[in-house]
Coordinates of C-alpha atoms in Angstrom, one line a residue:
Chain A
X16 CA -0.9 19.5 -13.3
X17 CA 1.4 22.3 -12.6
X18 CA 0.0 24.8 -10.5
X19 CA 1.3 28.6 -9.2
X20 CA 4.1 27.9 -8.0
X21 CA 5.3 25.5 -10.7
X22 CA 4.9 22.5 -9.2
X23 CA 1.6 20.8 -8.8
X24 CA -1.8 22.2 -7.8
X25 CA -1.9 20.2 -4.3
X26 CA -4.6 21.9 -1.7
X27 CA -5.7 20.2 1.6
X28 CA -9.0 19.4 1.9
X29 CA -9.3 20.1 5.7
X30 CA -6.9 21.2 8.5
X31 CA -7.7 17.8 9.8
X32 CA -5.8 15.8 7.3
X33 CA -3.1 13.8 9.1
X34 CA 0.3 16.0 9.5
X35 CA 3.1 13.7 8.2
X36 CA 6.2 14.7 11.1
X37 CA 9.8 14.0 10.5
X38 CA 11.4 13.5 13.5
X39 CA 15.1 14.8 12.7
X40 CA 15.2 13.6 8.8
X41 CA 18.8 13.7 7.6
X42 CA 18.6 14.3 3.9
X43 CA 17.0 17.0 2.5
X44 CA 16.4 14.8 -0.5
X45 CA 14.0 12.4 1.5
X46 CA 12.4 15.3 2.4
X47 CA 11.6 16.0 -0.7
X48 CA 10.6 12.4 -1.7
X49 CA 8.7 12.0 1.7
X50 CA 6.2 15.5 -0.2
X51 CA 6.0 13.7 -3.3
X52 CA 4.8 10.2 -1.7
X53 CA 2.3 12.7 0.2
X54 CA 0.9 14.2 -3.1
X55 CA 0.3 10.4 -4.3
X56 CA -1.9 9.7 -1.3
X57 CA -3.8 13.2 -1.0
X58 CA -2.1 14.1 2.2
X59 CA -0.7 17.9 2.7
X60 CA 0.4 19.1 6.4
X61 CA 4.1 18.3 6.7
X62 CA 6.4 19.4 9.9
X63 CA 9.8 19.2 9.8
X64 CA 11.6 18.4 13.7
X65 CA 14.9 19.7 13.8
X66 CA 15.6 18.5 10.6
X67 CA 19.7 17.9 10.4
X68 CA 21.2 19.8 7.4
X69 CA 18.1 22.8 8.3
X70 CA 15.5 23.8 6.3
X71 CA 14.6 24.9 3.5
X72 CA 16.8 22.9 1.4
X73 CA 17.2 23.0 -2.6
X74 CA 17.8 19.5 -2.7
X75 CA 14.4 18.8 -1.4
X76 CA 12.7 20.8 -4.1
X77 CA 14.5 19.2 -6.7
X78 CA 13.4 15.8 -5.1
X79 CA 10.1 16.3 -4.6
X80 CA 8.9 15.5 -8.4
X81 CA 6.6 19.0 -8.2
X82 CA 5.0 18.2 -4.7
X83 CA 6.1 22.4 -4.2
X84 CA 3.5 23.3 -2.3
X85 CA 3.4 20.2 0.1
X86 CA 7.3 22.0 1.3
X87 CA 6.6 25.3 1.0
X88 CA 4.1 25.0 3.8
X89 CA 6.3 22.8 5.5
X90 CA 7.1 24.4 9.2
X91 CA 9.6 23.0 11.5
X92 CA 9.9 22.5 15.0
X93 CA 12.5 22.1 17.4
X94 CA 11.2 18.9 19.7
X95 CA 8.8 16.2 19.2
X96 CA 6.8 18.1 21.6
X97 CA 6.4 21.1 20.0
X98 CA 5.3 19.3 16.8
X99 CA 2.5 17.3 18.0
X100 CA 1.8 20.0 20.8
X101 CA -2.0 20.9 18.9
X102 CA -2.9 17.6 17.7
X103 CA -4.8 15.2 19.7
X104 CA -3.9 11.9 18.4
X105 CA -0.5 10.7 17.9
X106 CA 0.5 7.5 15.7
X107 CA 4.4 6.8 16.1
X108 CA 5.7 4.3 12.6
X109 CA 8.0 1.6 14.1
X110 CA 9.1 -1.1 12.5
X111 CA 10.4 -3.2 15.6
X112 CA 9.0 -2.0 18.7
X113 CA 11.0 -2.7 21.7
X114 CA 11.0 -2.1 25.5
X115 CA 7.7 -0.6 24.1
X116 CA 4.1 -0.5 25.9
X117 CA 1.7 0.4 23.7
X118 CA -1.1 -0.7 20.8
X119 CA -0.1 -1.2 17.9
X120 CA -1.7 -1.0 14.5
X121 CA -1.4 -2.1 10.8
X122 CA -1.1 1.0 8.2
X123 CA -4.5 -0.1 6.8
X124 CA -6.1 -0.1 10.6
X125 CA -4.7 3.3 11.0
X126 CA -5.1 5.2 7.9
X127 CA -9.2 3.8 9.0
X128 CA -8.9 6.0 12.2
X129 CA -6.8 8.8 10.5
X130 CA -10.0 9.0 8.3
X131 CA -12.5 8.6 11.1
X132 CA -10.8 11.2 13.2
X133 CA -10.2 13.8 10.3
X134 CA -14.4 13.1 9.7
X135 CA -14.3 14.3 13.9
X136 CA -12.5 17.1 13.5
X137 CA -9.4 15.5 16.0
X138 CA -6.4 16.9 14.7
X139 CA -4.1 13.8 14.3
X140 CA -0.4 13.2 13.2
X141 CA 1.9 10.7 12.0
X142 CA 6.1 10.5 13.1
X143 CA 8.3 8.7 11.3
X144 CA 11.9 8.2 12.6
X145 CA 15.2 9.7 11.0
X146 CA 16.7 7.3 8.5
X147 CA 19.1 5.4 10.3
X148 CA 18.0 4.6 13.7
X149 CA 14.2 5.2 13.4
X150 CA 12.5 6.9 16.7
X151 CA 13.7 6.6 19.7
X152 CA 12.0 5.4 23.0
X153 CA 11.3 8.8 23.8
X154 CA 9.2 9.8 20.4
X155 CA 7.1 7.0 20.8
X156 CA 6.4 7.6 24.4
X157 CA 4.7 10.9 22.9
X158 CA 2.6 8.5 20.4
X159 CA -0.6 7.3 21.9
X160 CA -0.9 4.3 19.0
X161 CA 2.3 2.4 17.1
X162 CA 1.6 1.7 13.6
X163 CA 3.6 -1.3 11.9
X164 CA 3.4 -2.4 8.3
X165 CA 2.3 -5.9 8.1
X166 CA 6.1 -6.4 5.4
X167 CA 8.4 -9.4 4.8
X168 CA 9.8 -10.2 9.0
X169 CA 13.2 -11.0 6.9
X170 CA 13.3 -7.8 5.0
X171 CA 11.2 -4.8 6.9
X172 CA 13.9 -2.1 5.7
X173 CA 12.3 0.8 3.6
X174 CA 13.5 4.2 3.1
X175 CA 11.4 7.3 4.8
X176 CA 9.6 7.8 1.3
X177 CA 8.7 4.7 0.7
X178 CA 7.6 4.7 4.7
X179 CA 5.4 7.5 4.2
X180 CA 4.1 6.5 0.4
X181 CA 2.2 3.2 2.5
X182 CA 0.9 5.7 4.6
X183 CA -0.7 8.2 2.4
X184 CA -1.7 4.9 0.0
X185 CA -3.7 3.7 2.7
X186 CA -4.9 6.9 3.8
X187 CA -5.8 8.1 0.2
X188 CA -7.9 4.2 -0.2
X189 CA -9.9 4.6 2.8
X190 CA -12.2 7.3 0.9
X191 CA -11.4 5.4 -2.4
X192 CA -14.3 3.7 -4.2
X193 CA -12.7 2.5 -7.4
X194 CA -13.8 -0.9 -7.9
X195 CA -11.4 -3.5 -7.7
X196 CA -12.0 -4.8 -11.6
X197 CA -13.5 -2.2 -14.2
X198 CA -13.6 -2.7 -18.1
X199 CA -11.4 0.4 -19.6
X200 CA -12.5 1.8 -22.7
X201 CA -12.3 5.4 -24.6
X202 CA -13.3 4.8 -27.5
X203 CA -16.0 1.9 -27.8
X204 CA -17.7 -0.1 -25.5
X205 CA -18.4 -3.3 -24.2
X206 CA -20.3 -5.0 -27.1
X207 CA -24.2 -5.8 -26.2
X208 CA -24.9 -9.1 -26.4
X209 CA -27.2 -8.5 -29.3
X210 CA -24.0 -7.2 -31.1
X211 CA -22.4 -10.8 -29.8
X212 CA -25.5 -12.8 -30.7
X213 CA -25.3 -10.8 -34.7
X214 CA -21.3 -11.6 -34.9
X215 CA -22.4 -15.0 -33.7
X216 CA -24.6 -15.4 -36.8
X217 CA -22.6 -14.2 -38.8
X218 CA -19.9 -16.8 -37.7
X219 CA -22.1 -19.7 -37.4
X220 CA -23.8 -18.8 -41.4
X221 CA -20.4 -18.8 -42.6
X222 CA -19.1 -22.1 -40.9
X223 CA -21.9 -23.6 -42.1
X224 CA -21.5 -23.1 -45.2
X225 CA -17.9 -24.6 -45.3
X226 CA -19.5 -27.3 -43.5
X227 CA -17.2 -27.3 -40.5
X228 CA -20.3 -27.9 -38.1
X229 CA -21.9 -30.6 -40.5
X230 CA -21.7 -33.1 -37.9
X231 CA -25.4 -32.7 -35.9
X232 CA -24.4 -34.9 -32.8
X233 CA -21.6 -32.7 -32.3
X234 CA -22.7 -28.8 -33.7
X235 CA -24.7 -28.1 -30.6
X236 CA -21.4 -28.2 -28.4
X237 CA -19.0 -27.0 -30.9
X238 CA -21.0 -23.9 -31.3
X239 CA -21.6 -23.6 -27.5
X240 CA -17.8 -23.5 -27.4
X241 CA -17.5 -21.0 -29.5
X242 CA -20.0 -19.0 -27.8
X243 CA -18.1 -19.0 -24.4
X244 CA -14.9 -18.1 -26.1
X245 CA -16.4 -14.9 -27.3
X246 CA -18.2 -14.2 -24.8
X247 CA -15.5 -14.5 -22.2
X248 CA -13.6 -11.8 -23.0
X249 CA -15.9 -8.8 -22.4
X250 CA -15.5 -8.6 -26.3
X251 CA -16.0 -4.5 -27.3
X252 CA -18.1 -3.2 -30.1
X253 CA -15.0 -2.0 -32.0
X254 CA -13.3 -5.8 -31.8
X255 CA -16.7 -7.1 -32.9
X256 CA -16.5 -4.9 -36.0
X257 CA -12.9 -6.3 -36.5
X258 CA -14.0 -9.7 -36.4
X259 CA -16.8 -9.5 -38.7
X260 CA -14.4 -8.0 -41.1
X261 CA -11.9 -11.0 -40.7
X262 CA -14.7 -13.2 -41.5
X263 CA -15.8 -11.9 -44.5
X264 CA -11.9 -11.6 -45.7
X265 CA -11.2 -15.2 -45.1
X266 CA -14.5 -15.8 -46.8
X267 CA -13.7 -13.6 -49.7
X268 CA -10.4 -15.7 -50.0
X269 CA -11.6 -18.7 -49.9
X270 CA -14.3 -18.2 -52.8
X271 CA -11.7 -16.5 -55.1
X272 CA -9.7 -19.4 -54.9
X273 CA -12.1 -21.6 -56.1
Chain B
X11 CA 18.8 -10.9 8.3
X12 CA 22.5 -11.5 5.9
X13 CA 22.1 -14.5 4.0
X14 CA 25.2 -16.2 2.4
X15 CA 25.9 -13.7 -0.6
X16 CA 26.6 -11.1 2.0
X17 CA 22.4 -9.8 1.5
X18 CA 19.4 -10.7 3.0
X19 CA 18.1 -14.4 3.1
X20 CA 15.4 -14.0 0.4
X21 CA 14.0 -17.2 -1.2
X22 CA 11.2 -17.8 -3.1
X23 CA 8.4 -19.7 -1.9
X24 CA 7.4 -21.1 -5.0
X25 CA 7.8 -20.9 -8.4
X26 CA 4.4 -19.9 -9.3
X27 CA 4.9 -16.7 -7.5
X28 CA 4.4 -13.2 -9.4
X29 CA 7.3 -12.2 -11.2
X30 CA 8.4 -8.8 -11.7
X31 CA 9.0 -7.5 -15.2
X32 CA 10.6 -3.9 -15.8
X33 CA 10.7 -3.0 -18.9
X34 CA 13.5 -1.0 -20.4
X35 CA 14.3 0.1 -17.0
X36 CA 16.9 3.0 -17.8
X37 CA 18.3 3.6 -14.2
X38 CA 20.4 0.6 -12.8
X39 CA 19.7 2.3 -9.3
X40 CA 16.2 1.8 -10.0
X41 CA 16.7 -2.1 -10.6
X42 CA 17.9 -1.9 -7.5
X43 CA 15.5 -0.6 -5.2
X44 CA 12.7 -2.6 -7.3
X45 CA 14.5 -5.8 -6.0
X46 CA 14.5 -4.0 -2.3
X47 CA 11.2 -3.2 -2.8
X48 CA 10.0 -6.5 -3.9
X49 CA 11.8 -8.1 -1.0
X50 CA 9.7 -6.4 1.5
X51 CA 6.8 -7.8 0.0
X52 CA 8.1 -10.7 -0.4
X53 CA 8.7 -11.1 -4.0
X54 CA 11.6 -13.0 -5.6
X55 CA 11.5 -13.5 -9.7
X56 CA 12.8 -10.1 -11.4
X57 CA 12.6 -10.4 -15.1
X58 CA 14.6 -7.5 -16.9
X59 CA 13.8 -6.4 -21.0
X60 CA 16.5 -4.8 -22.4
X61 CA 17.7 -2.8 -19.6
X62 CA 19.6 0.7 -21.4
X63 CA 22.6 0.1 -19.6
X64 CA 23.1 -3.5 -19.7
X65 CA 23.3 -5.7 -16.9
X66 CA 24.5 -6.8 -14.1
X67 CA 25.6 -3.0 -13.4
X68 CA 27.0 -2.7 -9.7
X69 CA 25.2 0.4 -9.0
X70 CA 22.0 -1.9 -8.6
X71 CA 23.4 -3.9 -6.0
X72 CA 24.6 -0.5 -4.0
X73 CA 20.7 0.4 -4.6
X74 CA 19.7 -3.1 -3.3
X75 CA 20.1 -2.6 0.7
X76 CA 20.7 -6.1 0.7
X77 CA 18.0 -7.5 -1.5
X78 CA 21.2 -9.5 -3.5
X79 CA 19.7 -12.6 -3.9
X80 CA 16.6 -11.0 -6.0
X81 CA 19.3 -9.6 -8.4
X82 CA 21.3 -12.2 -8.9
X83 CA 18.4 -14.8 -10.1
X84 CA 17.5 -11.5 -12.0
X85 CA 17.1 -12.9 -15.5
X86 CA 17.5 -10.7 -18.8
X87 CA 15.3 -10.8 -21.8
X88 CA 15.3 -8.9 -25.7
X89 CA 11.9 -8.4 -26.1
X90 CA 8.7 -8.3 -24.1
X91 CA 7.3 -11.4 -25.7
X92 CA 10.4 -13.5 -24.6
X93 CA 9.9 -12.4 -21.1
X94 CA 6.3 -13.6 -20.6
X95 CA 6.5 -16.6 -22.7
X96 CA 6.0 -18.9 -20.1
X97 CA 3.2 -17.1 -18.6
X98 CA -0.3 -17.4 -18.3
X99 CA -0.9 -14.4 -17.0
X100 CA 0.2 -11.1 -17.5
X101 CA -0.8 -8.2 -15.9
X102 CA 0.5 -4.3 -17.2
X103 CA 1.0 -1.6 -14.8
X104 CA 0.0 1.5 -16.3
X105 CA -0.7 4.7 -14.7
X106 CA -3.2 6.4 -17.4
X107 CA -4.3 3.9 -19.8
X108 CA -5.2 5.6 -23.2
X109 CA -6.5 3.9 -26.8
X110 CA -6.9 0.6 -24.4
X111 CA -9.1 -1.6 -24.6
X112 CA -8.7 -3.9 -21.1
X113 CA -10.0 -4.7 -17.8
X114 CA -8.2 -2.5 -15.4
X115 CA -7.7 -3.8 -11.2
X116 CA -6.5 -1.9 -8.7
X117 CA -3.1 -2.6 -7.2
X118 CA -5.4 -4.9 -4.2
X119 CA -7.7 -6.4 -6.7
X120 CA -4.7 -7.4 -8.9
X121 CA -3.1 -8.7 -5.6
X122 CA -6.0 -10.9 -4.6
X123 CA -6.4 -12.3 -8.4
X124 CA -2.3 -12.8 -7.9
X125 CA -2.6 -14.6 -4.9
X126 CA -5.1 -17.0 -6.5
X127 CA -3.4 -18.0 -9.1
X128 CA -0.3 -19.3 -7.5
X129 CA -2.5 -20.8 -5.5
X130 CA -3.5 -22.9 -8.5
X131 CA 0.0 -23.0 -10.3
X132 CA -0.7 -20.8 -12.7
X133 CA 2.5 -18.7 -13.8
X134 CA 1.6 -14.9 -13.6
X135 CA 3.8 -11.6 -14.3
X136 CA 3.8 -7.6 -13.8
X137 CA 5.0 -5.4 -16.2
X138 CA 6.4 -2.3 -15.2
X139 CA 7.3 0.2 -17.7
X140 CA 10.4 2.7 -18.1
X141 CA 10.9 5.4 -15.6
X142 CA 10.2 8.0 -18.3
X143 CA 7.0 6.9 -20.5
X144 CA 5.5 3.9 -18.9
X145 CA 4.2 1.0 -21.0
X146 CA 3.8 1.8 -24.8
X147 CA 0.7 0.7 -26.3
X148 CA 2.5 -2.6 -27.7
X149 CA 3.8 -3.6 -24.5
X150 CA 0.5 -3.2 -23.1
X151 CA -1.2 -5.6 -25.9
X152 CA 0.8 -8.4 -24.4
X153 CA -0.8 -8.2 -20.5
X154 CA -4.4 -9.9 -19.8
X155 CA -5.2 -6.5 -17.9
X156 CA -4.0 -3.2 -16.8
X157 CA -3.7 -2.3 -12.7
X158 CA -4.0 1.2 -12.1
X159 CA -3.7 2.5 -8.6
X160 CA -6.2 4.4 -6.8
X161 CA -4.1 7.9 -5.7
X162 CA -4.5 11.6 -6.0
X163 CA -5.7 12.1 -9.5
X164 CA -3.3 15.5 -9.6
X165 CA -0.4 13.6 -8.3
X166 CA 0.0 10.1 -10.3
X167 CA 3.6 10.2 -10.3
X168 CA 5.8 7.1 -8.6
X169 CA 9.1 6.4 -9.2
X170 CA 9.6 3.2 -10.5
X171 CA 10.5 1.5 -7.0
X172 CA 7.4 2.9 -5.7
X173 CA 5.0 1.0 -8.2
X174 CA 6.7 -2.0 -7.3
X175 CA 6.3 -1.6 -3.3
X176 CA 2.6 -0.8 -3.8
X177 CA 2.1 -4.2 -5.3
X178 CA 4.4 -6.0 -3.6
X179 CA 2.4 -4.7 0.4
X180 CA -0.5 -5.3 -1.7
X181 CA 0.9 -9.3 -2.4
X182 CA 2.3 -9.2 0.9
X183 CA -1.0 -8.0 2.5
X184 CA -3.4 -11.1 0.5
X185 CA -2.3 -13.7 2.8
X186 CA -0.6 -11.7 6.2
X187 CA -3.4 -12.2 9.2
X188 CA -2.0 -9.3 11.5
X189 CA -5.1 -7.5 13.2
X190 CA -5.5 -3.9 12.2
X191 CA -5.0 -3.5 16.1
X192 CA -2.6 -5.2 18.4
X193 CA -1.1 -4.2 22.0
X194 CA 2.5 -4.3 22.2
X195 CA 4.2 -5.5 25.4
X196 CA 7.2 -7.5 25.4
X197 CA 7.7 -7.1 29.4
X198 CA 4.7 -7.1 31.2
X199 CA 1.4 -8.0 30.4
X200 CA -1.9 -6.2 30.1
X201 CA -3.3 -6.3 33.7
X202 CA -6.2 -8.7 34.7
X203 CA -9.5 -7.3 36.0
X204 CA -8.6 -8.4 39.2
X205 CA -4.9 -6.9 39.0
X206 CA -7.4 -3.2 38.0
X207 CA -9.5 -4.0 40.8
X208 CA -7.0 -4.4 43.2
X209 CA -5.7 -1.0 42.4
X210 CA -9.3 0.5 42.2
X211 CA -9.7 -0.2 45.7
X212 CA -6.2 0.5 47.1
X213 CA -6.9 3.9 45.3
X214 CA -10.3 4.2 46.9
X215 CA -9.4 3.2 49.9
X216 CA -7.1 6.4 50.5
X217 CA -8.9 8.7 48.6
X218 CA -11.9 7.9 50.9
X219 CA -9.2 8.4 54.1
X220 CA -8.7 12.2 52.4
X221 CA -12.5 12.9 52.4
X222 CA -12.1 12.9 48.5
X223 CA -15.2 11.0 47.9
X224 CA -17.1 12.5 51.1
X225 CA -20.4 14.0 49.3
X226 CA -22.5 10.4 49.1
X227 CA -24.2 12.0 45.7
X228 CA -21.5 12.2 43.9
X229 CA -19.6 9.5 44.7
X230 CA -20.6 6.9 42.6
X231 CA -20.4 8.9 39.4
X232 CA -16.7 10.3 40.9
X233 CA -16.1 6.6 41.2
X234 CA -17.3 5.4 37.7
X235 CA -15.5 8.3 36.3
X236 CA -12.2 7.7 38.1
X237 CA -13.0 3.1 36.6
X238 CA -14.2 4.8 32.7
X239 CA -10.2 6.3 32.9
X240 CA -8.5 3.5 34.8
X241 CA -9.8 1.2 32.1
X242 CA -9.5 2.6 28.7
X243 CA -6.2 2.6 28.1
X244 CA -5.4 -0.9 28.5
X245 CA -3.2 -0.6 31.4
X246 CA -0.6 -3.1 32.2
X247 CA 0.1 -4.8 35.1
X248 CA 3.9 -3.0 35.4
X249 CA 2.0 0.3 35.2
X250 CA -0.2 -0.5 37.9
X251 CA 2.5 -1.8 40.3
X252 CA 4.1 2.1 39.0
X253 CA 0.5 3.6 39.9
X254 CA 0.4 1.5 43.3
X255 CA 3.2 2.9 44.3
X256 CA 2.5 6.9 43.4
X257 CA -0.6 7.0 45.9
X258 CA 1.4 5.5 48.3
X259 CA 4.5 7.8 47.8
X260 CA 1.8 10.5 47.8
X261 CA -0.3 9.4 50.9
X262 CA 3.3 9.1 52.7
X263 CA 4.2 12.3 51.7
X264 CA 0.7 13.9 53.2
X265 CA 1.2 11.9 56.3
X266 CA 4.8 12.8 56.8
X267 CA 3.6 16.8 56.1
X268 CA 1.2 16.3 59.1

């Protein structure tokens, strides 16, 4: 995971990846965080508008967790203007818009055009706010869209990283096609139901002979019951082995103490 | 947004909500910015196992921005199995599952089966592991299934705070019904056809008196052209009184030059 530069091996995909802006951070440390939430969500291009304490920073490095390469191509800028200058679409993050004309979209709406532009080749960026007062009236007037996290009304306040980490989440799961539920498994697999239906045999010979299902009326649904127990649990081939072995142990038990 | 212990005024909604289990959390800071974390989602129960540097620890609070009230019904626990005792559900946060045998969700699907459940009273949990190693195997054993976010593959790593905000949007996000895209006006309003219209003509009407629109060919292309702009961008009724009044500022000024 560590790459040339001893931190990790992060590359952009395209120039037209969303450029993360922060507009006059204050710590250098949130700098660095604000790299590492980008690495998490796939996004690279970070500008830096006249960031307070200048640039670069140690602190940010140490911050950023190994995101290296995300700051070292960081460039700074001196206005809002100058950083979103070549792009063509601007998103401003706000967290309470006022005295403010202008749409305004969800992270998950706009990481879908983010994605849909970058697939257009339309350069696009992101601003988010310095830490304390957020961006003022005249950032977002440069913004042509405002994006606001659908969060808690009675508790909106997160820091810059955590800011940015929703934003590169949602960017990163608009390409995503992990499905929502998947069995994990290294080393077996999801028994076949001909390996159930063998264990089941196995199970159903051996309560039989202890003559725990001796009564007829009521076998067929104790031994249905059984069967969706096992069956539930997307029971693996290594479990099933397991089980056939506790059988044959309480079995083994039982006979030797006769 | 201060609620009566100085913080914000976070409540729960209901019991049956998911509660937030760190395990061996090392960093009381980290406790803190969980509980910040899970109050912009809009989680309340924090369950803590055997937290390295005992608890309460003030530096949590400090860490908190206000998210008191989660850390004070913060409740403390020896073991993993006291902690999800009472549960039905469990799931186990777990960045790369190995030698597991599980269903794994991602941070939404886990959300949605979340959501569901307190829907039906059913008492569910998320384990989050130490800032260091994550989840050991045995830890995991005790959780139904894993949750894995989708993220950059080469860049897995999120602070503890982090994980939590992830699922706590993602809980958040199940039931919020904010369209991906909104228009933000808290002054004016977007303008009416008629108010567009109105404006379309006034600014027809003097072009037409410079000669503007003189070649008939062109003119109702230069026309639609001139409507296509007018109407994208969701103008609003202050702007066009602001528009009104630049072609007649600028028709005065020609007049006056004459």
């Amino acid at each position: 995971m560590t790459g040339r530069d001893g931190g990790a091996d992060l590359t952009p995909i395209s120039e037209f990846e969303p450029v993360v802006i922060l507009v006059r951070p204050q710590l250098a440390e949130n700098i660095g965080t604000t790299a590492r939430a980008m690495a998490n969500g796939g996004l690279f291009h970070l500008r830096l508008v006249a960031p307070r304490d200048g640039w670069p920073q140690e602190r940010a490095w140490h911050a950023s967790s190994g995101a290296d390469r995300i700051l070292e191509a960081a460039t700074v800028y001196e206005t809002v203007d100058d950083a979103v200058a070549d792009l063509q679409r601007v998103f401003a993050t706000c967290p309470r818009p006022r005295h403010v004309i202008k749409p305004v979209m969800t992270a998950r709406g706009a990481a879908a055009e983010l994605r849909i532009a970058s697939h257009h080749k339309i350069r696009t960026g992101i601003l988010f706010g310095p830490e304390r007062a957020g961006l003022d009236n005249e950032d977002m007037a440069r913004a042509d869209t405002l994006v606001r996290y659908p969060l808690n009304p009675n508790f909106m306040s997160l820091n810059l990283a955590q800011a940015v980490l929703v934003m590169a989440y949602e960017w990163y799961l608009t390409e995503d096609i992990t499905a929502p539920r998947d069995f994990m498994t290294n080393e077996t697999h999801v028994a076949t139901k001909g390996e159930l239906e063998n264990f089941m045999s196995h199970l159903l010979r051996e309560l039989d002979d202890t003559g725990f299902l001796r009564n007829e009326q009521k076998r067929p649904g104790m031994i249905r019951n059984l069967r969706h127990f096992f069956t539930r649990g997307e029971v693996t081939e290594q479990e099933l082995r397991t089980l056939h072995g506790v059988i044959s142990e309480l079995v083994r038990a039982r006979k030797a103490q006769r």
